[in-house]
Short mmCIF file of C-alpha atoms in Angstrom, two decimals:
data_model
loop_
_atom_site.label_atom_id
_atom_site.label_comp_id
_atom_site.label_asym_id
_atom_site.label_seq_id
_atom_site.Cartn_x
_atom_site.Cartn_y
_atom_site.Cartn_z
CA UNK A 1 59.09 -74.57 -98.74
CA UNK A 2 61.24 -72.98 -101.54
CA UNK A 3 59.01 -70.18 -102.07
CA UNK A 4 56.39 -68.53 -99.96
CA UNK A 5 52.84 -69.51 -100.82
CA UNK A 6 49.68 -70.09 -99.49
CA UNK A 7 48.96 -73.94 -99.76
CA UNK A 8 45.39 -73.59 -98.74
CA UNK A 9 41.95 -72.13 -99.64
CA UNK A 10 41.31 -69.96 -96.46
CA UNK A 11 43.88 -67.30 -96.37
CA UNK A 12 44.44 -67.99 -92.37
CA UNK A 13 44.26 -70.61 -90.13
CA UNK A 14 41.12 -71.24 -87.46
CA UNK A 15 41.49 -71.24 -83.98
CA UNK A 16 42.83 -74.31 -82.56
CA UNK A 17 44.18 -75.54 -86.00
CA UNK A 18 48.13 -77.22 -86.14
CA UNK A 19 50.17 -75.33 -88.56
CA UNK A 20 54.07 -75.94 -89.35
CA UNK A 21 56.16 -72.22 -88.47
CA UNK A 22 59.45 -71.58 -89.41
CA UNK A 23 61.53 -69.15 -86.46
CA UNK A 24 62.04 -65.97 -87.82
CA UNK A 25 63.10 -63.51 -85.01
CA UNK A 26 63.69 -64.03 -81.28
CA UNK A 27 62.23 -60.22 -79.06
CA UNK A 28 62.09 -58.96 -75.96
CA UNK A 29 59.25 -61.12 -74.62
CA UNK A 30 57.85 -63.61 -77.80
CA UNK A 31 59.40 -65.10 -81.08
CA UNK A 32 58.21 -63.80 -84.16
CA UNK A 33 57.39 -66.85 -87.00
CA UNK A 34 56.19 -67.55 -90.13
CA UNK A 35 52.99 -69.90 -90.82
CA UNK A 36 54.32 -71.48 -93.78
CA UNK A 37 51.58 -73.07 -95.37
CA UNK A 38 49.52 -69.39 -95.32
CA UNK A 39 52.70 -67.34 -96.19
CA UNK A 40 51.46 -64.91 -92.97
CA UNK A 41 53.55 -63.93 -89.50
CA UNK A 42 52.72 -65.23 -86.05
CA UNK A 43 54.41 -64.45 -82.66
CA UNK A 44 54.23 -67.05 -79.99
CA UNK A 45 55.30 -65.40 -76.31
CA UNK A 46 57.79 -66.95 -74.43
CA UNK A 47 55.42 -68.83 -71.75
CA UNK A 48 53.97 -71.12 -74.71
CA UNK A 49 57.15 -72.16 -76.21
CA UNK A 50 57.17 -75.33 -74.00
CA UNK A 51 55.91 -77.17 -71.45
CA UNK A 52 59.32 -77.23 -69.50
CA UNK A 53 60.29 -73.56 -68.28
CA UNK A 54 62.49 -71.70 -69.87
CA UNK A 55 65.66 -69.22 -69.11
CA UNK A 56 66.40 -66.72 -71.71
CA UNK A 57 69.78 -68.57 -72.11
CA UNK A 58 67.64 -71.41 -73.35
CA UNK A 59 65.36 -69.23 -75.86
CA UNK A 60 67.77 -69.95 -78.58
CA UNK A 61 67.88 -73.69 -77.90
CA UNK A 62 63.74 -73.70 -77.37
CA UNK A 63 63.46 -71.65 -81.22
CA UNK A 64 66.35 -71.97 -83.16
CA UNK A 65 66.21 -69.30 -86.06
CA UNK A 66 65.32 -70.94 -89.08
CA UNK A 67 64.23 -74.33 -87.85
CA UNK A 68 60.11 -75.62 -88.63
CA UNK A 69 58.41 -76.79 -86.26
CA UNK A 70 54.09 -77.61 -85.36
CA UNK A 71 52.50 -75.00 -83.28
CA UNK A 72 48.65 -74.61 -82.48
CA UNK A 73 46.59 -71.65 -83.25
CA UNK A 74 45.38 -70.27 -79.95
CA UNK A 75 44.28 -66.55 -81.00
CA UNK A 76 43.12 -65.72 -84.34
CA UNK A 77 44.12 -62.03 -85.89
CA UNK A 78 41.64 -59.80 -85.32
CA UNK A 79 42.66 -58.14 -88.94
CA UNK A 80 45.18 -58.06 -91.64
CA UNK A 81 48.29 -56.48 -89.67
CA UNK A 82 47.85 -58.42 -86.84
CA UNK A 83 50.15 -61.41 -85.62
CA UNK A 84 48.29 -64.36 -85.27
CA UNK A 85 49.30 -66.08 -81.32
CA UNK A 86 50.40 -69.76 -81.25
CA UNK A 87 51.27 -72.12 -78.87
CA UNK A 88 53.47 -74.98 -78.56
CA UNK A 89 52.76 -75.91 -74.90
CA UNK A 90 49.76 -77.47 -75.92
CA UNK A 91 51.21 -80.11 -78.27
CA UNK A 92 50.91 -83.73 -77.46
CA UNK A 93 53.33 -86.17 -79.03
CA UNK A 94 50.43 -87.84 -81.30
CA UNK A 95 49.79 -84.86 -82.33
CA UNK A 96 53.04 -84.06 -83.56
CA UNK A 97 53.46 -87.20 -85.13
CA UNK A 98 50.33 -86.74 -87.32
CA UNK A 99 50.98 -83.49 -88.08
CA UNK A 100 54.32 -84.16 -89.35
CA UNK A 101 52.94 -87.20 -91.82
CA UNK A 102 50.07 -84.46 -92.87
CA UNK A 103 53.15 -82.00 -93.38
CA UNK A 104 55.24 -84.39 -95.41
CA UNK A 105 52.09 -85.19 -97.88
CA UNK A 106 51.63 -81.41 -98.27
CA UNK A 107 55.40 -81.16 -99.13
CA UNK A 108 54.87 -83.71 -101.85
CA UNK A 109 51.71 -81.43 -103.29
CA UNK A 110 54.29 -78.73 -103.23
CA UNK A 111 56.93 -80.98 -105.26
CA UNK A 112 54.53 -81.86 -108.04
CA UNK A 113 52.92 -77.98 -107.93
CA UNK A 114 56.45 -76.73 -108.34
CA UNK A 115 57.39 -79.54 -111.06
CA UNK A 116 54.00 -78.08 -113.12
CA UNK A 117 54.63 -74.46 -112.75
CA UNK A 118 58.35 -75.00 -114.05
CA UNK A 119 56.92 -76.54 -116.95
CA UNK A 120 53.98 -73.96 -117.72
CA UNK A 121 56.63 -71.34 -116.87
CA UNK A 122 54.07 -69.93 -114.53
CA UNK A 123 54.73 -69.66 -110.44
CA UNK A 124 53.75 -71.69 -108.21
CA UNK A 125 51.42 -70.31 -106.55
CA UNK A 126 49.14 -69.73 -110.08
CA UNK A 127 49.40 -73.66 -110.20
CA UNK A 128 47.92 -74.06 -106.74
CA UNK A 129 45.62 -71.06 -107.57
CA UNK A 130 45.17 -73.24 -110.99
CA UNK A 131 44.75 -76.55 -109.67
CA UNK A 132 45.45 -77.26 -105.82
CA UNK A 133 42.52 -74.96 -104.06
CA UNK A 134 39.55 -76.12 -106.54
CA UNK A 135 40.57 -79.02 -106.05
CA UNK A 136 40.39 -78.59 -102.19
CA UNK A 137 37.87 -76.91 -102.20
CA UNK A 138 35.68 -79.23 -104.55
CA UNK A 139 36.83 -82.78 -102.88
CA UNK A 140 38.62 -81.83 -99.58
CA UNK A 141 37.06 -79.47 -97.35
CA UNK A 142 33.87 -81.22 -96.71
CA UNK A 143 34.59 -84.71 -97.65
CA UNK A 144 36.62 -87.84 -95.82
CA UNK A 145 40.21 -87.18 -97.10
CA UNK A 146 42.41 -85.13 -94.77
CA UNK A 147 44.46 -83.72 -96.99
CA UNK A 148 45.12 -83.68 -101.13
CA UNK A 149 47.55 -85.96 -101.14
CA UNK A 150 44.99 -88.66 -99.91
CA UNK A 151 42.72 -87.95 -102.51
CA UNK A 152 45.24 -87.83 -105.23
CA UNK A 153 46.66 -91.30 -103.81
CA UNK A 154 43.79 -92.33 -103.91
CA UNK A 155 41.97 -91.17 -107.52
CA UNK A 156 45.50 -91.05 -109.16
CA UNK A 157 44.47 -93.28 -112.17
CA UNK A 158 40.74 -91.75 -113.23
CA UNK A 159 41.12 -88.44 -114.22
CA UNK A 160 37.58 -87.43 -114.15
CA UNK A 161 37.47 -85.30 -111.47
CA UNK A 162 39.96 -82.74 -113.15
CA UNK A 163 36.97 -82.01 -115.47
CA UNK A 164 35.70 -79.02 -113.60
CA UNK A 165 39.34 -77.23 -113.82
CA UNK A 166 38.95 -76.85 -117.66
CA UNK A 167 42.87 -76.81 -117.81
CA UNK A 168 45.23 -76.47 -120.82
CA UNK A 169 45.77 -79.45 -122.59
CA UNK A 170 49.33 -79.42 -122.26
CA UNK A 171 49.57 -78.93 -118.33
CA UNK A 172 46.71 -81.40 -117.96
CA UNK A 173 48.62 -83.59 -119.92
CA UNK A 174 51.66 -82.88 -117.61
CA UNK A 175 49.47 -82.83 -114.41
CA UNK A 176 48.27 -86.68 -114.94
CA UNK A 177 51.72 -87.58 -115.72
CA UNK A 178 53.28 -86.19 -112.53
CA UNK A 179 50.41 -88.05 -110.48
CA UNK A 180 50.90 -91.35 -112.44
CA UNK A 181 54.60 -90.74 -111.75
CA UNK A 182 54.91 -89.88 -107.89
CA UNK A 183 51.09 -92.34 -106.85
CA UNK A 184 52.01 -95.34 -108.74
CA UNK A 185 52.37 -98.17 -106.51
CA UNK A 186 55.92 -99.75 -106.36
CA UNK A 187 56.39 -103.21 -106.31
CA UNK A 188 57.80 -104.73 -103.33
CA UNK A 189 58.91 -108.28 -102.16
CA UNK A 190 58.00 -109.53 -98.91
CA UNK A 191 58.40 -112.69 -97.64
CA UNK A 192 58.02 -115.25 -94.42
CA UNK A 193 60.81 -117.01 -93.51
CA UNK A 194 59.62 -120.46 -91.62
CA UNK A 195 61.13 -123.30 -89.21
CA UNK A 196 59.27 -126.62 -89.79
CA UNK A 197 60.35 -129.73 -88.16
CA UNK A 198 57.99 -133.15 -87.88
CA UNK A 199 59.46 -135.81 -85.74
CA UNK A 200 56.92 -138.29 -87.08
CA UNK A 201 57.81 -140.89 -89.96
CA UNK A 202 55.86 -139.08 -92.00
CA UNK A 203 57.50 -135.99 -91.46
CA UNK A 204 58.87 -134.91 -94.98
CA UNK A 205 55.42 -135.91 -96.54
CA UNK A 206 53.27 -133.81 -94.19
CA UNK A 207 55.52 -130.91 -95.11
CA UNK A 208 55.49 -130.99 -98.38
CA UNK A 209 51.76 -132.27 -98.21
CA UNK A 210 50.88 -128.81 -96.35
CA UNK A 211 53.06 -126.37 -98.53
CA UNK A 212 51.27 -127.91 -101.62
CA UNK A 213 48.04 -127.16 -100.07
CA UNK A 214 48.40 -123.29 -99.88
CA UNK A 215 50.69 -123.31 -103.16
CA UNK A 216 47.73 -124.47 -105.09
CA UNK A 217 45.18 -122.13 -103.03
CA UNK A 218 47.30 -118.85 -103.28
CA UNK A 219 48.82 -119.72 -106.78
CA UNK A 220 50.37 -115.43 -106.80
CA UNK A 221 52.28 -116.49 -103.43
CA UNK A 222 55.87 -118.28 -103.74
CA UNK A 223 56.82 -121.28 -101.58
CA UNK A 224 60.07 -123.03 -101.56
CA UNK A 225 62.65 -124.77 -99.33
CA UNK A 226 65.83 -122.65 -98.90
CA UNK A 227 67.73 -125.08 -96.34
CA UNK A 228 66.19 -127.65 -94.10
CA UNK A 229 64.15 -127.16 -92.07
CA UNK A 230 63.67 -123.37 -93.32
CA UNK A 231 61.07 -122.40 -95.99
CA UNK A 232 60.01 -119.50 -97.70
CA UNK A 233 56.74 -117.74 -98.21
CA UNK A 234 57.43 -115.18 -100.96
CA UNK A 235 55.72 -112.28 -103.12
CA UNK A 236 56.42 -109.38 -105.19
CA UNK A 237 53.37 -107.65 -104.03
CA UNK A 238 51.90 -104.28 -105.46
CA UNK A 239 49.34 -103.97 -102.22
CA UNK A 240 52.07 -104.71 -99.10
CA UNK A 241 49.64 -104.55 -96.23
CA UNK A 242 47.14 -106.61 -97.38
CA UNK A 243 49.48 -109.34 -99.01
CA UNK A 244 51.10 -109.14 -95.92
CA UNK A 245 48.32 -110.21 -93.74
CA UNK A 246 47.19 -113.08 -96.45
CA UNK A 247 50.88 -114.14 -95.77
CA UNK A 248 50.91 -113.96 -92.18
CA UNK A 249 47.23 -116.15 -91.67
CA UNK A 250 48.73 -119.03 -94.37
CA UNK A 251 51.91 -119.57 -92.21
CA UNK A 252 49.70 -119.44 -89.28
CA UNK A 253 47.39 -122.54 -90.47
CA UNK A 254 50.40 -123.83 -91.15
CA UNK A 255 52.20 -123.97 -87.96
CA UNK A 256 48.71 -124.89 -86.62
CA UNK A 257 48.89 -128.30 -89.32
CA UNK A 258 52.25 -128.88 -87.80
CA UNK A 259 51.38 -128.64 -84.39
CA UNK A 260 48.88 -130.96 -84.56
CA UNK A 261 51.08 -133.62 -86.31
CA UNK A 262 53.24 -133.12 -83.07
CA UNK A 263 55.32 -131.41 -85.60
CA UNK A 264 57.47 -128.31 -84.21
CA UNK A 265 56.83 -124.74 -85.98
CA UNK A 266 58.10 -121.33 -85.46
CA UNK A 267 58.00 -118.00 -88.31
CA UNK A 268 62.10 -116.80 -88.04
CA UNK A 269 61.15 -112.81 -89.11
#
């Protein structure tokens, strides 16, 4: 993060919770962090920095001074000045992994918060104050989207939920336009590359016969021969996944067509 804010409603983390920490300080017996997405210090002693043990020649190595990382809540301050205890022994690798994808959609929030406030002229922490934690707090915090970035994917072209905020015209204006911009869907192709090879008389027929079948049934989807015996299955799709698996179940009926016309089939990527 560029500047330190806090990204969230609550003002500290709950027990138990994954936050990202940045190294600050390495003392006699703990390292001293930063929770980044609450702007507040935490110290994590030198027991819980791993599951492998550790020699102080190592410490550096372990929490290298500057450097982010996850780290679990496992003591919660008991008031203001005090350092809030984390762990990293605890960490499992899935963990990790969706922590990191939750941390790279926060980093996005913080792209298009930063891109509004430099507009409005105003910090970025007024636009999260502005926008982000009503928001959260409104559509997140009790409902079925982990984080804002999900819900803004997700909502990114009806605008009716930003009714509430009673913003400016001119950053609403510029708020819808940065979604629009960064949760548009981008185009991409895919395509199916296919082997098909009939040893029957018939051969050419049947192939043609089959690929005119699902041509006429899936009339968005591209088929075409690139160089005998290949063929091609081929979309610019907007929705990847799903075109993707309407994709994959045509050239499975039709290696299952050639197969039973003693034909040979096989999909090449």
């Amino acid at each position: 993060m560029k500047d330190p804010l806090q990204f969230y409603n609550n003002t500290k983390p709950v027990l138990d919770e994954i936050v990202m920490i940045r190294y600050d300080d390495i003392a006699e017996n703990c390292v001293y962090v930063t929770l980044l997405e609450y702007n507040i210090k935490g110290i994590i002693i030198f027991k819980e920095l791993s599951k492998r043990r550790l020699r102080k020649r190592n410490l550096r190595q372990a929490a290298p001074i500057g450097k982010f990382a996850p780290a679990i809540v496992c003591d919660e301050a008991e008031d203001e000045d005090s350092n809030i205890s984390l762990t990293r022994k605890r960490l499992t690798d899935d963990e990790v992994k969706q922590f990191t994808e939750k941390y790279r959609k926060n980093r996005k929030i913080i792209s298009i918060m930063e891109n509004l406030g430099y507009f409005a002229q105003k910090k970025i922490q007024e636009m999260f104050t502005m926008i982000a934690h009503p928001l959260d707090k409104q559509y997140i915090e009790d409902e079925e989207y982990d984080t804002l970035y999900d819900f803004l994917e997700e909502k990114f072209d009806d605008f009716s939920y930003l009714d509430f905020l009673n913003l400016d015209n001119e950053i609403l204006e510029k708020f819808k336009e940065l979604i629009i911009k960064n949760f548009s869907k981008a185009s991409e192709k895919i395509q199916t590359k296919m082997a098909i090879v009939s040893n029957t008389i018939e051969g050419i027929n049947l192939t043609k016969q089959i690929l005119t079948k699902y041509e006429n049934e899936n009339p968005d989807f591209l088929f075409y021969l690139e160089k005998a015996p290949y063929y091609i299955i081929e979309k610019t799709s907007d929705d990847v996944n799903n075109d993707q698996k309407r994709m994959d179940s045509i050239a499975t009926s039709i290696g299952e067509f050639i197969s039973s016309k003693q034909g040979n089939f096989k999909v090449i990527n």
